mmCIF file of C-alpha atoms and ligand atoms in Angstrom:
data_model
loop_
_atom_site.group_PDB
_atom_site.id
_atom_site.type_symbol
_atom_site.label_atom_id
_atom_site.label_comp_id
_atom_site.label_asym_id
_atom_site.label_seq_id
_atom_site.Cartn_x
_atom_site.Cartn_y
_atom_site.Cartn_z
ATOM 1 C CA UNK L 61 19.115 36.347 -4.269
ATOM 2 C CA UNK L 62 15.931 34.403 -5.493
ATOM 3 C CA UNK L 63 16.386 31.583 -7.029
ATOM 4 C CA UNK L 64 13.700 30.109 -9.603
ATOM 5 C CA UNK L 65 13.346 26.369 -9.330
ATOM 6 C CA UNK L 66 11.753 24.461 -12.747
ATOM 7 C CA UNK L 67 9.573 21.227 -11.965
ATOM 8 C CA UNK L 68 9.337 22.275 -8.206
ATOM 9 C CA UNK L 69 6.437 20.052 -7.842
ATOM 10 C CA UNK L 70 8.553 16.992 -8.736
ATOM 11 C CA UNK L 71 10.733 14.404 -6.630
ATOM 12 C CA UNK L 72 13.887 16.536 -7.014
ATOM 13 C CA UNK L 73 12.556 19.702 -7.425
ATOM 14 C CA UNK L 74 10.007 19.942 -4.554
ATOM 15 C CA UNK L 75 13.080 19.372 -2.236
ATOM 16 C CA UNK L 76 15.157 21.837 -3.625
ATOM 17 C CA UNK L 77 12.618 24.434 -3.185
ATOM 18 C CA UNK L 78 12.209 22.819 0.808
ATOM 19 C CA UNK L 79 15.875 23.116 0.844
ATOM 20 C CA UNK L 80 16.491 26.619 0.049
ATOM 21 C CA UNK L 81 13.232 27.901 1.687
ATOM 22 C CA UNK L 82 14.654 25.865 5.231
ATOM 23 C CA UNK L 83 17.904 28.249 4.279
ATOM 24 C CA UNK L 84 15.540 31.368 3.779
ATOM 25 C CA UNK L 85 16.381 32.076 0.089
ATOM 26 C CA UNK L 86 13.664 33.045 -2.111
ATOM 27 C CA UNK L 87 11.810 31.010 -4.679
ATOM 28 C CA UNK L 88 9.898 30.900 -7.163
ATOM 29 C CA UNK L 89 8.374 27.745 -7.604
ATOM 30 C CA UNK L 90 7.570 26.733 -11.015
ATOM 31 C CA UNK L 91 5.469 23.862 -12.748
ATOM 32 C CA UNK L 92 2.471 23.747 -14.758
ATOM 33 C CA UNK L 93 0.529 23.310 -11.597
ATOM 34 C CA UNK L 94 1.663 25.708 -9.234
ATOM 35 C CA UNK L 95 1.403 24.972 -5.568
ATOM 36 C CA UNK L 96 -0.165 27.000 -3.131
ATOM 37 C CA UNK L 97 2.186 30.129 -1.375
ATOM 38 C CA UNK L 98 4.019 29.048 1.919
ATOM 39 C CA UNK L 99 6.387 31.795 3.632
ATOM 40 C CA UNK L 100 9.566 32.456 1.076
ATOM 41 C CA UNK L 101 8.278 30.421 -1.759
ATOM 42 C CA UNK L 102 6.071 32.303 -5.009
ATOM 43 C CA UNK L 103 3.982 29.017 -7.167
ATOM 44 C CA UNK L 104 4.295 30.339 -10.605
ATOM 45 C CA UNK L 105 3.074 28.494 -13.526
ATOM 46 C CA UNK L 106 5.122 27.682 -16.356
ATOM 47 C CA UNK L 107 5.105 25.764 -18.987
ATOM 48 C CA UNK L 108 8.051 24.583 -21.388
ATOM 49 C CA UNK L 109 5.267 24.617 -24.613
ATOM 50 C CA UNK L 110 3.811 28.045 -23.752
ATOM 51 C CA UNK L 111 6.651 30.757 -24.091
ATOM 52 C CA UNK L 112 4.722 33.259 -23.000
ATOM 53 C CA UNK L 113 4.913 31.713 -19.527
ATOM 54 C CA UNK L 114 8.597 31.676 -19.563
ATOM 55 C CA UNK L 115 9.434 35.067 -18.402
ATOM 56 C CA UNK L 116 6.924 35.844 -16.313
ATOM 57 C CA UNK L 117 7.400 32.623 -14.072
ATOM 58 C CA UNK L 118 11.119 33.691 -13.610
ATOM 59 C CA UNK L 119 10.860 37.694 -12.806
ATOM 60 C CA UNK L 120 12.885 38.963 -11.539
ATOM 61 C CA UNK L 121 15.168 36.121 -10.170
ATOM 62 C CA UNK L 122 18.921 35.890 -10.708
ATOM 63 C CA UNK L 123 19.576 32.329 -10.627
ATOM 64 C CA UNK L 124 17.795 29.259 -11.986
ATOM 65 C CA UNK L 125 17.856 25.599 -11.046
ATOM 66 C CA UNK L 126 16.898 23.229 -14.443
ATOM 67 C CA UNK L 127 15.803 20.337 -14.386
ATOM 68 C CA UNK L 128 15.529 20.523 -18.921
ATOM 69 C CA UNK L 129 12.898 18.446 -20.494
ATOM 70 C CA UNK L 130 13.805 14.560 -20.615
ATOM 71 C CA UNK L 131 12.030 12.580 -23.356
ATOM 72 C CA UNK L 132 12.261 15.578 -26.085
ATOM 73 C CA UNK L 133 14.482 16.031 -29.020
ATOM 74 C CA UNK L 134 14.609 19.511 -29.357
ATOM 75 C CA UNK L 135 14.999 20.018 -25.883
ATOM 76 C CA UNK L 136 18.233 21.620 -26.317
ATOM 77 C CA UNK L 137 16.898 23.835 -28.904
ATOM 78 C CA UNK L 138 13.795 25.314 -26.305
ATOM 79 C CA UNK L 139 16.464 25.357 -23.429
ATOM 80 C CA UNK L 140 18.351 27.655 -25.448
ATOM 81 C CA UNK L 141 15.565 30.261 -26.670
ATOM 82 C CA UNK L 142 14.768 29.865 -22.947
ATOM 83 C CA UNK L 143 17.572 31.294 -21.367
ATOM 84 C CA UNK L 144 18.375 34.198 -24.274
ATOM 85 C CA UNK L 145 14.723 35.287 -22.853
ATOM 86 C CA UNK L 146 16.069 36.058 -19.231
ATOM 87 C CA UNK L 147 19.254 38.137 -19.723
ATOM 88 C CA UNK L 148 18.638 38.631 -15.606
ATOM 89 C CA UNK L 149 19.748 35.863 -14.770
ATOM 90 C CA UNK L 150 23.560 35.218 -14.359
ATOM 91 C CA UNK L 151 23.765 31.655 -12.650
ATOM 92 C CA UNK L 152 22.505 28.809 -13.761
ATOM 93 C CA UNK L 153 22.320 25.309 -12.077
ATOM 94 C CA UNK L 154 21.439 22.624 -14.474
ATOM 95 C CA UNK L 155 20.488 19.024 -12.913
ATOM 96 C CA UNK L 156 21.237 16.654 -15.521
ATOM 97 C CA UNK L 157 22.083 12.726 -15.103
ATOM 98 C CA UNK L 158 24.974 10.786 -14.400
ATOM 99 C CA UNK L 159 26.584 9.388 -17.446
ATOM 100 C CA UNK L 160 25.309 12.197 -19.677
ATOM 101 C CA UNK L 161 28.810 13.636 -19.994
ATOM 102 C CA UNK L 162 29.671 10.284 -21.407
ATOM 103 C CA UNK L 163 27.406 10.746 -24.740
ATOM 104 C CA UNK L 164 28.379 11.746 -27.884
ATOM 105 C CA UNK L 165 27.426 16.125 -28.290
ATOM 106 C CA UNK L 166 24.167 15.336 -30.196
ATOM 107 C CA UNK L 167 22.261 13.204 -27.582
ATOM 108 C CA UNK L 168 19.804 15.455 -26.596
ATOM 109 C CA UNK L 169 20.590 15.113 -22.763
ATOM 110 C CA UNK L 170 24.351 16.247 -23.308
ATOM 111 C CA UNK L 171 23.087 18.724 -26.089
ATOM 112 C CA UNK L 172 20.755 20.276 -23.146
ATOM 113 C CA UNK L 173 24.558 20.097 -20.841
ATOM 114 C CA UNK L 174 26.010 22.135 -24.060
ATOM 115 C CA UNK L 175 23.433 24.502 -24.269
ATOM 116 C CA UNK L 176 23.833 25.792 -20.685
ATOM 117 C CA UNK L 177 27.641 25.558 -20.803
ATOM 118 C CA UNK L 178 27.124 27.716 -23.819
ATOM 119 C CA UNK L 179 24.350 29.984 -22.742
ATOM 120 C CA UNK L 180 27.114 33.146 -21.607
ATOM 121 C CA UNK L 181 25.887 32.584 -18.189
ATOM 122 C CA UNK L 182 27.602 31.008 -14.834
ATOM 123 C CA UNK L 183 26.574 27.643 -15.031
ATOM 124 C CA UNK L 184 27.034 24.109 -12.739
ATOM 125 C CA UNK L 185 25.949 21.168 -14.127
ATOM 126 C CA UNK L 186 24.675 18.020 -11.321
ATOM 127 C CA UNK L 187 24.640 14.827 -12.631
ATOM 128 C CA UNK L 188 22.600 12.576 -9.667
ATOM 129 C CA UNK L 189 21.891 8.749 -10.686
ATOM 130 C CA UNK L 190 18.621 7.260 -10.663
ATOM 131 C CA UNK L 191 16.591 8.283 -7.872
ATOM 132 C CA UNK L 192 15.396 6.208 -5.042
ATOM 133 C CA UNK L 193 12.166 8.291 -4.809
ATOM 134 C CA UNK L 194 11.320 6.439 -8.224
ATOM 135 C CA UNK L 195 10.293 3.885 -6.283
ATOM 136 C CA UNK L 196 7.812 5.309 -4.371
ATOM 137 C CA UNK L 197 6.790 8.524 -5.984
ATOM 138 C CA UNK L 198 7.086 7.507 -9.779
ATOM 139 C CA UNK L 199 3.806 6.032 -10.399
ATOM 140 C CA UNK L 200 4.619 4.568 -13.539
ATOM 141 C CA UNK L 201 8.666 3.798 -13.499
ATOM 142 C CA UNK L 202 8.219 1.694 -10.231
ATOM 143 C CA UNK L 203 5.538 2.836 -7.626
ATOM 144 C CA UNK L 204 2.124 1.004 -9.165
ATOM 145 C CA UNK L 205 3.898 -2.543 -9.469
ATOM 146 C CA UNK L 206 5.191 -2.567 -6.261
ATOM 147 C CA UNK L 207 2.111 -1.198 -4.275
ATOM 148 C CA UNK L 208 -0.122 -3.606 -6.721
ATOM 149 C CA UNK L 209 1.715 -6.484 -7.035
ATOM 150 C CA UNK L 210 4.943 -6.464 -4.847
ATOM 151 C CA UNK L 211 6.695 -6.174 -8.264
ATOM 152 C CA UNK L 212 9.928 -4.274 -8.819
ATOM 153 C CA UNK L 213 9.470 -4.157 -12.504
ATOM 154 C CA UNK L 214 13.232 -3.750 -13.921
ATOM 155 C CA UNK L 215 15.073 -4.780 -17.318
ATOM 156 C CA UNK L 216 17.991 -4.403 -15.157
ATOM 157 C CA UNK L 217 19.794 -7.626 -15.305
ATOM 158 C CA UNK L 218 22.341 -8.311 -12.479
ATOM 159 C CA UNK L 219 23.677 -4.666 -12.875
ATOM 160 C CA UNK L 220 24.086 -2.318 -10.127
ATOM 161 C CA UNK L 221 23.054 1.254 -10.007
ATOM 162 C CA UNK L 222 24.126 3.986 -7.376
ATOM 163 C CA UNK L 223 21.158 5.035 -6.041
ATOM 164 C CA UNK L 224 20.804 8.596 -5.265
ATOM 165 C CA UNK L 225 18.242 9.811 -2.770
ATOM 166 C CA UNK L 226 16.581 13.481 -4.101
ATOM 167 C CA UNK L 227 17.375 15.001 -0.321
ATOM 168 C CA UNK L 228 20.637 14.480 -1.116
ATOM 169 C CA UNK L 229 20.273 15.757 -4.410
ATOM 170 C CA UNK L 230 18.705 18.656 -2.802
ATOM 171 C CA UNK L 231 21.191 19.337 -0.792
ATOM 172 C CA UNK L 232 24.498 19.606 -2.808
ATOM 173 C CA UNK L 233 22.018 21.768 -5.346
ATOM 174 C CA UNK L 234 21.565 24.318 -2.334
ATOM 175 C CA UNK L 235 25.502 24.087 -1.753
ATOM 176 C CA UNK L 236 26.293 24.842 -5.089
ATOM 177 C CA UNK L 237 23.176 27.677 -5.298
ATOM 178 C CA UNK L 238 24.568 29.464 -2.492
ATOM 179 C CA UNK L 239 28.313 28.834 -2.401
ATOM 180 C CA UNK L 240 30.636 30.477 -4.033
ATOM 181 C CA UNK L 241 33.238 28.273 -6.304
ATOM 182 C CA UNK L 242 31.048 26.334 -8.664
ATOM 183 C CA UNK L 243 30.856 27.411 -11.743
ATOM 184 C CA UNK L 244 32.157 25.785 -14.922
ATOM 185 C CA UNK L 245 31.729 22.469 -12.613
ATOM 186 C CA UNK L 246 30.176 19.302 -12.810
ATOM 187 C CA UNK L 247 29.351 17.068 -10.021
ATOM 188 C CA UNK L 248 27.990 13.280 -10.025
ATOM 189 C CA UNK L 249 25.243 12.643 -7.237
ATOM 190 C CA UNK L 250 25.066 9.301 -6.400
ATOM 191 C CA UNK L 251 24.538 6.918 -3.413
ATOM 192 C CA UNK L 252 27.065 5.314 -1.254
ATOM 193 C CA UNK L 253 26.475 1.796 -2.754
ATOM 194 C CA UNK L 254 26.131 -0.010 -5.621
ATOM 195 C CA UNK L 255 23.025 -2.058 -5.704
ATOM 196 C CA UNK L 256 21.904 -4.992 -8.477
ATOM 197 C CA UNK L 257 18.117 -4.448 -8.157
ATOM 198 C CA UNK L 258 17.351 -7.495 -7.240
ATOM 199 C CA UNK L 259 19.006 -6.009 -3.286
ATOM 200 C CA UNK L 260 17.046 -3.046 -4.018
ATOM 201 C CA UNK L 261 13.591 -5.504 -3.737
ATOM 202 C CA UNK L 262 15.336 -7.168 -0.500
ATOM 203 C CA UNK L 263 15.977 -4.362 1.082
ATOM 204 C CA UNK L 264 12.265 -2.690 0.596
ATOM 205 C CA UNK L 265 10.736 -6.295 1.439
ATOM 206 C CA UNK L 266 13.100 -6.115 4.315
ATOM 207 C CA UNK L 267 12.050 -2.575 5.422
ATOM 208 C CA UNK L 268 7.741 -3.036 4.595
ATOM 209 C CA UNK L 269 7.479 -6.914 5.453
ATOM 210 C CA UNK L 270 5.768 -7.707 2.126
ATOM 211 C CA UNK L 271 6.882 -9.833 -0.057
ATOM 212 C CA UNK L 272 8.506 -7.904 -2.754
ATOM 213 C CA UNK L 273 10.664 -9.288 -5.443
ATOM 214 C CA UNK L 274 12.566 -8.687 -8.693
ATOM 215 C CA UNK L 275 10.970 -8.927 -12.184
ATOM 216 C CA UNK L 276 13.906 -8.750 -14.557
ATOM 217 C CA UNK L 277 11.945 -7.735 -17.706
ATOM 218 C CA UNK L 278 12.375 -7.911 -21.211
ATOM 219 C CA UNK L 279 12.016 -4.994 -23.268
ATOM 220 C CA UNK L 280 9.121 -6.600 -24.950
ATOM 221 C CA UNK L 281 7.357 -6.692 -21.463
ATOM 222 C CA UNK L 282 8.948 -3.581 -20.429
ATOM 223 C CA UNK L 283 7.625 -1.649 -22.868
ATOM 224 C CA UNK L 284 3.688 -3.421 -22.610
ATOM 225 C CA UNK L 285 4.129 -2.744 -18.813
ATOM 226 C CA UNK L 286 4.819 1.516 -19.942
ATOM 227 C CA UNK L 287 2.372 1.554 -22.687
ATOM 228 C CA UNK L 288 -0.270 0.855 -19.569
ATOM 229 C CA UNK L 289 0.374 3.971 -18.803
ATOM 230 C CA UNK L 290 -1.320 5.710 -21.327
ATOM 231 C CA UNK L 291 2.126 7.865 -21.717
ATOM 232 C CA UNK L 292 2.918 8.958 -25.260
ATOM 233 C CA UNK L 293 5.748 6.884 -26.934
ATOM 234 C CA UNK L 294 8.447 9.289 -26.439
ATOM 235 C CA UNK L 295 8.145 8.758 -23.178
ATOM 236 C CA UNK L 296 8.035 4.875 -23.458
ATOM 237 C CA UNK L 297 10.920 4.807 -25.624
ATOM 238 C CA UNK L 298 12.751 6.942 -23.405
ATOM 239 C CA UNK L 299 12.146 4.760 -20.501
ATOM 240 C CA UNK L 300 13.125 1.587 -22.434
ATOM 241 C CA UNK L 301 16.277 3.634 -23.506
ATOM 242 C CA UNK L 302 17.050 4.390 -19.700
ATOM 243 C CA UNK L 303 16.944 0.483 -18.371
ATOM 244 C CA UNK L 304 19.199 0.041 -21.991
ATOM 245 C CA UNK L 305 21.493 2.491 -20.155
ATOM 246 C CA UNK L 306 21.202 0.763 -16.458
ATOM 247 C CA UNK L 307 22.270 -2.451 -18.300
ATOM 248 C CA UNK L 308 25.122 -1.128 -19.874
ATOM 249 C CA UNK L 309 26.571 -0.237 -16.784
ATOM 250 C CA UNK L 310 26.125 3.784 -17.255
ATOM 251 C CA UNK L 311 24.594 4.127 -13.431
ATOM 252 C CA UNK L 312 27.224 1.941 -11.744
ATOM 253 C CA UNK L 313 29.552 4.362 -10.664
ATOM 254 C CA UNK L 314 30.190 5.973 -7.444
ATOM 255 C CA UNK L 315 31.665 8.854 -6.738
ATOM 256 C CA UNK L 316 32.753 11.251 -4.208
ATOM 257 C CA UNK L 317 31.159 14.768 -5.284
ATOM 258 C CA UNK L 318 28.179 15.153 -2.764
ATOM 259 C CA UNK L 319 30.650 14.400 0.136
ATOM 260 C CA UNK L 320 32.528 16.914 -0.930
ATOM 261 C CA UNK L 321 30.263 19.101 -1.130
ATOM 262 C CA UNK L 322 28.387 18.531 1.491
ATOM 263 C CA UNK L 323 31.020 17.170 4.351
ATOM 264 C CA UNK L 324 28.969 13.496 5.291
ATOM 265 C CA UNK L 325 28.493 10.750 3.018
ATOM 266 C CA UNK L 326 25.149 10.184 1.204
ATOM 267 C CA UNK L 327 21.909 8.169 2.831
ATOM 268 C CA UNK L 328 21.691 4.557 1.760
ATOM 269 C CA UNK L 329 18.619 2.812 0.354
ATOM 270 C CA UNK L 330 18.534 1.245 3.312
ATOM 271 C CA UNK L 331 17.609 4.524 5.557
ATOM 272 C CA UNK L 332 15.290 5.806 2.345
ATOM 273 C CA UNK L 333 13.262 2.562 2.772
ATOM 274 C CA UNK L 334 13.327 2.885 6.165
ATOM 275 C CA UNK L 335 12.276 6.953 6.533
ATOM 276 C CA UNK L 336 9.824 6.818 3.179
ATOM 277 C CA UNK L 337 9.130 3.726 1.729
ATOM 278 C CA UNK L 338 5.288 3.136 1.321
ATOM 279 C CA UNK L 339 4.111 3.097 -2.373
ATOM 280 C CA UNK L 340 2.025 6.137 -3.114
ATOM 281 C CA UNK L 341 -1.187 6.703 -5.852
ATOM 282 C CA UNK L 342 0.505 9.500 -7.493
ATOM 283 C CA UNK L 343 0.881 10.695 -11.270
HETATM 284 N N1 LIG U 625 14.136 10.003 -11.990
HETATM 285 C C1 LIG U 625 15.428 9.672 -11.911
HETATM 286 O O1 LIG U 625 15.811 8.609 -11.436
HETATM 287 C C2 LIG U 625 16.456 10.652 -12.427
HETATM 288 C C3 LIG U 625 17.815 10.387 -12.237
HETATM 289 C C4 LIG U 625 18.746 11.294 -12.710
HETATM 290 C C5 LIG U 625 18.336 12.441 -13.345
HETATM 291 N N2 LIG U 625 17.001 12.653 -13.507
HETATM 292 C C6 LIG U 625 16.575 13.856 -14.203
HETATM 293 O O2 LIG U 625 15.610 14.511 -13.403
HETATM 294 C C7 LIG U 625 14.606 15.071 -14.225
HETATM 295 C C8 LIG U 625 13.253 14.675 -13.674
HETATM 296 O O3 LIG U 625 13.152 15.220 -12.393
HETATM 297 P P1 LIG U 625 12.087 14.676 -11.377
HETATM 298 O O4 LIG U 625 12.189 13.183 -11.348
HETATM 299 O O5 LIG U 625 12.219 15.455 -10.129
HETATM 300 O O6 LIG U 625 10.753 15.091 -12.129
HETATM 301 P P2 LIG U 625 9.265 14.592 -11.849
HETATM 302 O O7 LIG U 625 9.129 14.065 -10.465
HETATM 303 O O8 LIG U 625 8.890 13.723 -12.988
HETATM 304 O O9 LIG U 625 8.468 15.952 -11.932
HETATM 305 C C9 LIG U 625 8.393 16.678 -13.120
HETATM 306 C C10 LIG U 625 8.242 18.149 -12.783
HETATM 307 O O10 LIG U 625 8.258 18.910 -13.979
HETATM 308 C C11 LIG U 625 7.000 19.594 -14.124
HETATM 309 N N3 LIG U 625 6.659 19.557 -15.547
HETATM 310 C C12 LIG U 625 6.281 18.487 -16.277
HETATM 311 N N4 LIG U 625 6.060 18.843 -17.545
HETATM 312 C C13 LIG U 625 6.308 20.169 -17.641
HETATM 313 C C14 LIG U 625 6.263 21.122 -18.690
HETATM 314 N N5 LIG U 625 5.869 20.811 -19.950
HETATM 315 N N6 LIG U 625 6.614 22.404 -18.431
HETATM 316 C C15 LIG U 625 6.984 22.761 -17.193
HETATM 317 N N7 LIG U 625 7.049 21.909 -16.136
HETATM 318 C C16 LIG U 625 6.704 20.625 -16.370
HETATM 319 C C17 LIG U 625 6.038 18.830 -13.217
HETATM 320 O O11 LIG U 625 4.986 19.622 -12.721
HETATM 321 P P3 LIG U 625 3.618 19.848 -13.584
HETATM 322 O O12 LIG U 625 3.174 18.487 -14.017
HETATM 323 O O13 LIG U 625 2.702 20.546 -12.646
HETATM 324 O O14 LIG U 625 4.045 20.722 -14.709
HETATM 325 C C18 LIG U 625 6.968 18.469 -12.055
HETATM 326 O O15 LIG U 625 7.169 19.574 -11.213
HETATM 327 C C19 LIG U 625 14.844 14.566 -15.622
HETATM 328 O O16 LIG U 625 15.367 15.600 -16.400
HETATM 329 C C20 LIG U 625 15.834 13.455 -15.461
HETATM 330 O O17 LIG U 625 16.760 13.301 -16.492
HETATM 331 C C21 LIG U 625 16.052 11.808 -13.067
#
C-alpha cells in the first residue's frame, strides 16, 4: 500500500507522512512545495488550482489522506472532480474538524464530509479540534503575537476548547490508514482537557518563563490583527468565522475516539508546551 498524503508540508500533514514512514508505508508527499526525498517518502507537487497536477502527484497510490481546502466555497465541488480523476484509489481518509458534522449539508466544510462519503470509495472521516501546533507553527493564527509580544491573540471569551495535539492526530490517522474496520466512520480528535484560553497563556508562560497573557479580542481587532497578514479576505473571514465557532462552544467537547483507537489517552497542552513550545518565524 502507498498512501498519498495532501498538505504533507503542514502541521498535521508533515506528521502523518513521519508517522507512516516510522511504520514503513509508502508516501507520497504532496504540497505545492514539495520537500526533498527521505527513505519511503516521494515529494510530489500538487496543487488544488492546477488539475493537471492532480493525477500525477497521486500515481499510482491506493489510498489518500485529505486534508480539503478550508477557506473555499467550492471546495466541495474541486474535491469531487478530484477524486472521479483517481478511480485507483479505493480508501480515502478525510481529516476534517470537530463540529463539522454539526452544520447544516451546505456549509462547505460538511459539503467537503458529503462529497467523500459520496465519492463510491471507502472513506473515514477525522474530525481533530483546534490544534495546539497553532500556537507555535501558525504564524499568523497565534505564533507572531506570542513570539512578538507575549500575546495570545483570541476572540475566545471564557470558552474552552479541547486542544488536540497533530502527533496525536497523526497517530489515530495511521491507525485508521492501516487498520482494518474503519470505513463509513467518523472519529473526533481532541485533547484530554478542556481549556478557556486564558489557561492555555498560563500554561505556555508557565512552560517558557515569559510573560504571556490573554488578549480576548473583538472581532473588530481580530480581524485588523489578520488583515496584517497580507492574507486574502477569505481567509480573514474564515478565521473570524472559526473564533465565532470557539465562542459558541463548537470546540468544547471531549471525546473518547483517539483512545480508542489508539489504546492511551491523548498528550495535554501541558506536555506540548513542555516538548515544543518556542514560537517559530514560519509562513
Ligand atoms: N489548525 C487547526 O487548529 C485545525 C483544527 C481542526 C481541523 N483543521 C483542518 O486542518 C486543515 C489544515 O491543516 P494544517 O493545519 O495541517 O495545514 P497547514 O499547516 O496550514 O498547511 C497547509 C498545507 O497545505 C498545503 N497547501 C496549501 N495550499 C495548497 C494548495 N492550493 N494546493 C495544494 N496544497 C496546498 C501547504 O503546502 P504548500 O504551501 O507547499 O502548498 C501545506 O502542506 C484544514 O482543513 C482545517 O480545517 C485545522
Amino acid at each position: 500500500m502507498t498512501v498519498w498524503i495532501e498538505g504533507a508540508t503542514g502541521k498535521a500533514g508533515r506528521r502523518v507522512a513521519e508517522a507512516l514512514t516510522e511504520a514503513e508505508v509508502p508516501i507520497r508527499a504532496a504540497s505545492r512545495h514539495p520537500a526533498q526525498p527521505t527513505a519511503g517518502a516521494t515529494p510530489v507537487r500538487f496543487d488544488w488550482y492546477d488539475k493537471r497536477t492532480w493525477a500525477p502527484a497521486v500515481g499510482r497510490a491506493e489510498t489518500v489522506f485529505l486534508k480539503g481546502l478550508d477557506s473555499d466555497d467550492k471546495a466541495a465541488a474541486i474535491i469531487k472532480s478530484f477524486l472521479a480523476t483517481i478511480p485507483q484509489v479505493r480508501q480515502v481518509v478525510l481529516m476534517s474538524a470537530a463540529g463539522v458534522d454539526r452544520t447544516p449539508d451546505h456549509a462547505p466544510r460538511r459539503a467537503v464530509e458529503l462529497a467523500v462519503q459520496h465519492s463510491g470509495k471507502q472513506w473515514t472521516i477525522l474530525r481533530p479540534s483546534w490544534f495546539m501546533q497553532n500556537f507555535d507553527e501558525d504564524e499568523w493564527v497565534f505564533a507572531r503575537a506570542l513570539r512578538e509580544k507575549n500575546e495570545l491573540y483570541a476572540g475566545s471569551g471564557k470558552t474552552r476548547v479541547g486542544f488536540t495535539d497533530t502527533r496525536d492526530l497523526a497517530e489515530a490517522a495511521v491507525k485508521v490508514l492501516t487498520t482494518k474496520g474503519h470505513e463509513g466512520r467518523s472519529y473526533t480528535i481532541t485533547g484530554p482537557e478542556q481549556l478557556t484560553f486564558g489557561e492555555v497563556a498560563e500554561v505556555l508562560a508557565e512552560t517558557s518563563g515569559r510573560p504571556i497573557h490573554h488578549k480576548d479580542a473583538t472581532e473588530e481587532e481580530h480581524r485588523r490583527h489578520f488583515a496584517r497578514s497580507g492574507r486574502p479576505e477569505a481567509w480573514i473571514n474564515h478565521m473570524l468565522h472559526l473564533f465565532t465557532l470557539v465562542r459558541a462552544g463548537v470546540f468544547t467537547e471531549l471525546t473518547n475516539d483517539f483512545e480508542h483507537l489508539t489504546g492511551r489517552k491523548p498528550r495535554t497542552l501541558k506536555a506540548y508546551a513542555t516538548e515544543n513550545w518556542q514560537p517559530t518565524s514560519q509562513r
